[in-house]
Amino acid sequence: MSPTTMVGALNAALRDSLRDDPDVHVLGEDVGALGGVFRVTDGLAAEFGAARCLDTPLAEAGILGTAIGMAMYGLRPVVEMQFDAFAYPAFEQLVSHVAKMRNRTGGRVGLPITIRVPYGGGVGGVEHHSDSSEAYYAHTPGLHVVTPATVADGYGLLRAAIASDDPVVFLEPKRLYWSADPPGGTEPAAGATSGAQDQVAPIGRAVVRRAGTSATLITYGPSLPICLAAAQAARADGLDLAVVDLRSLVPFDDETVCAAVRATGRAVVVHEASGFGGVGAEVAARIGEQCFHHLAAPVLRVTGYDIPYPPPMLEKHHLPSVDRVLDAVARLQWEQ
Amino acid sequence: MTLVDHSTSPDLVGPPHSHGPRRDAAPLLPDPEPVRVLGTEAAAAFDPELARDLHRRLVLARRFNQQATTLTRQGRLAVYPASTGQEACQVGAAMVLRPQDWLFPSYRDTLAVVARGVRPIDALTLMRGHAHCGYDPYEHRIAPLSTPLATQAAHAVGLAHAARLRAAANPAADEQLVALALVGDGGTSEGDFHEALNFAAVLRAPVVFLVQNNGYAISVPLARQSAAPTLAHKAVGYGMVGRLVDGNDALAVHQVLSDAVEHARSGRGPVLVEAITYRLDAHTNADDATRYRSAGEVEAWRARDPLTLLDAHLRAQGLLDDAGAAELARAAEELAGRIRAEFEAAPEPDPATLFTHVYAEPTSQLRAQAAELAARLADEADDPGDDPFHLDGDEFDSDNLTANDLTADGLAAGGVDDRGPDAGAGTTRGGAA
């Protein structure tokens, strides 16, 4: 039976990968008997043994450093970082070794490591449990950075990440872990490419979740449902908004994004992370460089504010909302 | 023995005293004094052929350090962190490993890399600045020289753990390999050192950590680095064996490291070895060691030069005479000459390699950037007098900019055209252009 939640899809992808490839090994904190604090590794230790779903000491640099050595020997480690902000101790291993090993060894040593990171807010988490850290990773050459926003992509992208011969930072939107897919747009729009429930999704391809003619919303991960809801609401104002789900921040799919922007001439980039120096800035710059003559208005961004992630009682003001997205759409110079 | 052992064993004390294992610390403790062979009764019993082999390698190693330092002064190496004075550790580390084992060196361990069989020019590629790693890690079973301190220690743990998993799954096919990680005294302060040792002990990974304690982390003396009784004592906190050895006694280094490697190979867990030694040269050619240590201190250590000590032993044992020493000196000069010849013959690095091997398959963005650089290089090749760092009037003249140059159309005419095949055909266009 196909999983109906993101957690179920991720669990199925790990189970199928462990079953299909004896080199795949899962390691992290509490991934064994507990099944991970989000239950993504539920049942894997029981099915495949403690060595293939390994509870490690509580030390993220050690986890990733150990995974590097395992990958050098020919295994295919899948690392779980327990939370976004708890992945930072592993940053040096990630930036100085994981991202660079293929390059610094002239292609002789590739590191097929998947680093799973639950990320983002909107779940009522206290301090250090809600960071959106994608820009740090996306800024590091040598890493692939992907983030699923649907159940099917949870499965398909994770299978692809584990199968990849390059390291992949796999960002899992916590607020989508247990929700069913949002209505109106999780299936790819006509002509777009995407995997079915049990298929591998290609890394490096964005997908048009909703076709539209008025303006294009570009988003990923936890903000996809917000954008789809905004597109639904905009119909009342006579606006037909397209929604692009990037899925893969690195490699970046210029082709799909630019085609979707050229089709409407207006674009808003939406993400939870702070705006300054964020992925949205890169997306806006790329659109400016490649679609300038098609634009009727500057590319706008709706992002988290440039503040440390707020306490949970205040996070609703920080996160992109349907109203903030619609306000941005309204500022796209519609008057002629 | 299971690979991941969650069972309890009879030597463990249960609640209420403790959660999990409590073990006797005594067997893990290093000896109070560093292990020495030279100058002790054990010296006479030491395998004479092995002693001569070690001596020969020390002579070559010293000459390597001298030649690399000279190349730095000639500007042919960007930097060279010499291991002069630490050659016993460098040579010993390479010699105790079997072909199936792995070495995880840090940046001061070029010599150990050469001692394990890498061509000098390839071992020095990082320091030449031509590429980050000049040898094939899989061919030699040597990880790239690691500059971020102690980070490679965890890699040694992971590799050794993986090898053990493979060997358990397929005992006939695989090998019992050991990973040897080289760290300095300063590196023991890094969090990665702690995490690597803890993981190694918990996983019972077949790893040996060799700390070459040369007394200084660049300028900072050990007393400001650690308050531990010795660095070898740190092993006890992880539940692994700690050994302390005189790092300038080549015979003792070889003996202690051999024991440690076989301990790990036999499945008895990792070992931490602290070798007390001294860096006779400065940290690198860019360092001024007189700012933080006295000439007297250096001279005292020069009297304990590992090469001098072993030389004296061999002569006392009748294993070396003047003719033998002259023959070794000739071999050392031959090595130095070979290094110089390799440097003469080495090609310049190719800019096209900048974009290869960032990913298994280059992204479309990297392909475009590679094409841009290739075009620029082709332009420069056509006009060899062109200095890319100097803009002259022919290339850029702000007075002659036309209005068109400053518009988007001017930009587009210069090579960027985003209008595509359907430009102007039913799409919305802004008023900017």
PDB file of C-alpha atoms in Angstrom, chain B residues 78-168:
ATOM      1  CA  ALA B  78      53.835  27.195  -1.657  1.00  0.00           C
ATOM      2  CA  VAL B  79      54.433  25.933   1.862  1.00  0.00           C
ATOM      3  CA  TYR B  80      56.043  22.959   3.568  1.00  0.00           C
ATOM      4  CA  PRO B  81      55.312  21.978   7.151  1.00  0.00           C
ATOM      5  CA  ALA B  82      58.524  20.090   7.830  1.00  0.00           C
ATOM      6  CA  SER B  83      58.587  17.055  10.091  1.00  0.00           C
ATOM      7  CA  THR B  84      62.297  17.388  10.816  1.00  0.00           C
ATOM      8  CA  GLY B  85      62.875  15.700  14.158  1.00  0.00           C
ATOM      9  CA  GLN B  86      59.689  13.673  13.860  1.00  0.00           C
ATOM     10  CA  GLU B  87      60.975  11.252  11.222  1.00  0.00           C
ATOM     11  CA  ALA B  88      60.867   8.253  13.567  1.00  0.00           C
ATOM     12  CA  CYS B  89      57.110   8.725  13.934  1.00  0.00           C
ATOM     13  CA  GLN B  90      56.610   9.340  10.214  1.00  0.00           C
ATOM     14  CA  VAL B  91      58.584   6.318   9.114  1.00  0.00           C
ATOM     15  CA  GLY B  92      57.271   4.115  11.899  1.00  0.00           C
ATOM     16  CA  ALA B  93      53.657   4.927  11.046  1.00  0.00           C
ATOM     17  CA  ALA B  94      54.143   3.819   7.451  1.00  0.00           C
ATOM     18  CA  MET B  95      56.214   0.746   8.261  1.00  0.00           C
ATOM     19  CA  VAL B  96      53.831  -0.908  10.716  1.00  0.00           C
ATOM     20  CA  LEU B  97      50.960  -0.961   8.220  1.00  0.00           C
ATOM     21  CA  ARG B  98      50.234  -3.894   5.936  1.00  0.00           C
ATOM     22  CA  PRO B  99      49.155  -3.394   2.324  1.00  0.00           C
ATOM     23  CA  GLN B 100      45.445  -3.715   3.179  1.00  0.00           C
ATOM     24  CA  ASP B 101      45.620  -1.070   5.926  1.00  0.00           C
ATOM     25  CA  TRP B 102      44.780   2.614   5.565  1.00  0.00           C
ATOM     26  CA  LEU B 103      46.670   5.727   6.628  1.00  0.00           C
ATOM     27  CA  PHE B 104      44.845   8.987   7.479  1.00  0.00           C
ATOM     28  CA  PRO B 105      47.514  11.692   7.539  1.00  0.00           C
ATOM     29  CA  SER B 106      47.372  15.347   8.520  1.00  0.00           C
ATOM     30  CA  TYR B 107      49.183  18.130   6.727  1.00  0.00           C
ATOM     31  CA  ARG B 108      52.545  17.564   8.465  1.00  0.00           C
ATOM     32  CA  ASP B 109      52.634  13.926   7.413  1.00  0.00           C
ATOM     33  CA  THR B 110      53.861  14.154   3.808  1.00  0.00           C
ATOM     34  CA  LEU B 111      56.795  12.021   4.809  1.00  0.00           C
ATOM     35  CA  ALA B 112      54.613   9.186   6.095  1.00  0.00           C
ATOM     36  CA  VAL B 113      52.765   9.326   2.771  1.00  0.00           C
ATOM     37  CA  VAL B 114      56.048   9.003   0.859  1.00  0.00           C
ATOM     38  CA  ALA B 115      57.220   6.266   3.216  1.00  0.00           C
ATOM     39  CA  ARG B 116      54.103   4.287   2.282  1.00  0.00           C
ATOM     40  CA  GLY B 117      55.073   4.417  -1.377  1.00  0.00           C
ATOM     41  CA  VAL B 118      53.679   7.602  -2.935  1.00  0.00           C
ATOM     42  CA  ARG B 119      56.015   9.415  -5.363  1.00  0.00           C
ATOM     43  CA  PRO B 120      57.444  12.554  -3.699  1.00  0.00           C
ATOM     44  CA  ILE B 121      56.052  14.823  -6.406  1.00  0.00           C
ATOM     45  CA  ASP B 122      52.557  13.376  -5.880  1.00  0.00           C
ATOM     46  CA  ALA B 123      52.795  13.587  -2.102  1.00  0.00           C
ATOM     47  CA  LEU B 124      53.890  17.236  -2.413  1.00  0.00           C
ATOM     48  CA  THR B 125      51.231  18.254  -4.959  1.00  0.00           C
ATOM     49  CA  LEU B 126      49.112  19.883  -2.238  1.00  0.00           C
ATOM     50  CA  MET B 127      52.104  21.943  -1.086  1.00  0.00           C
ATOM     51  CA  ARG B 128      53.063  22.808  -4.660  1.00  0.00           C
ATOM     52  CA  GLY B 129      49.593  24.289  -5.081  1.00  0.00           C
ATOM     53  CA  HIS B 130      48.863  22.378  -8.262  1.00  0.00           C
ATOM     54  CA  ALA B 131      46.037  20.205  -6.950  1.00  0.00           C
ATOM     55  CA  HIS B 132      44.594  19.378  -3.554  1.00  0.00           C
ATOM     56  CA  CYS B 133      45.700  15.742  -3.608  1.00  0.00           C
ATOM     57  CA  GLY B 134      48.251  14.386  -6.029  1.00  0.00           C
ATOM     58  CA  TYR B 135      47.920  10.657  -5.389  1.00  0.00           C
ATOM     59  CA  ASP B 136      45.165   8.093  -5.726  1.00  0.00           C
ATOM     60  CA  PRO B 137      43.892   7.322  -2.223  1.00  0.00           C
ATOM     61  CA  TYR B 138      42.649   3.902  -3.324  1.00  0.00           C
ATOM     62  CA  GLU B 139      45.914   2.913  -4.984  1.00  0.00           C
ATOM     63  CA  HIS B 140      47.948   3.586  -1.857  1.00  0.00           C
ATOM     64  CA  ARG B 141      45.235   3.311   0.780  1.00  0.00           C
ATOM     65  CA  ILE B 142      46.091   6.746   2.056  1.00  0.00           C
ATOM     66  CA  ALA B 143      43.435   9.415   2.591  1.00  0.00           C
ATOM     67  CA  PRO B 144      44.229  12.922   1.327  1.00  0.00           C
ATOM     68  CA  LEU B 145      46.405  15.004   3.653  1.00  0.00           C
ATOM     69  CA  SER B 146      43.894  16.642   5.979  1.00  0.00           C
ATOM     70  CA  THR B 147      44.412  20.258   6.913  1.00  0.00           C
ATOM     71  CA  PRO B 148      41.319  20.700   9.132  1.00  0.00           C
ATOM     72  CA  LEU B 149      42.775  19.278  12.325  1.00  0.00           C
ATOM     73  CA  ALA B 150      41.622  15.874  13.565  1.00  0.00           C
ATOM     74  CA  THR B 151      38.681  15.800  11.165  1.00  0.00           C
ATOM     75  CA  GLN B 152      40.226  12.839   9.361  1.00  0.00           C
ATOM     76  CA  ALA B 153      40.299  10.799  12.573  1.00  0.00           C
ATOM     77  CA  ALA B 154      36.558  10.171  12.253  1.00  0.00           C
ATOM     78  CA  HIS B 155      37.056   9.065   8.658  1.00  0.00           C
ATOM     79  CA  ALA B 156      39.510   6.449   9.861  1.00  0.00           C
ATOM     80  CA  VAL B 157      36.861   5.210  12.301  1.00  0.00           C
ATOM     81  CA  GLY B 158      34.179   4.999   9.621  1.00  0.00           C
ATOM     82  CA  LEU B 159      36.420   3.220   7.151  1.00  0.00           C
ATOM     83  CA  ALA B 160      37.623   0.717   9.718  1.00  0.00           C
ATOM     84  CA  HIS B 161      34.052   0.152  10.897  1.00  0.00           C
ATOM     85  CA  ALA B 162      32.861  -0.407   7.323  1.00  0.00           C
ATOM     86  CA  ALA B 163      35.673  -2.862   6.646  1.00  0.00           C
ATOM     87  CA  ARG B 164      34.726  -4.776   9.761  1.00  0.00           C
ATOM     88  CA  LEU B 165      31.074  -4.908   8.666  1.00  0.00           C
ATOM     89  CA  ARG B 166      32.130  -6.231   5.262  1.00  0.00           C
ATOM     90  CA  ALA B 167      34.495  -8.766   6.755  1.00  0.00           C
ATOM     91  CA  ALA B 168      31.755 -10.014   9.066  1.00  0.00           C
TER      92      ALA B 168
END
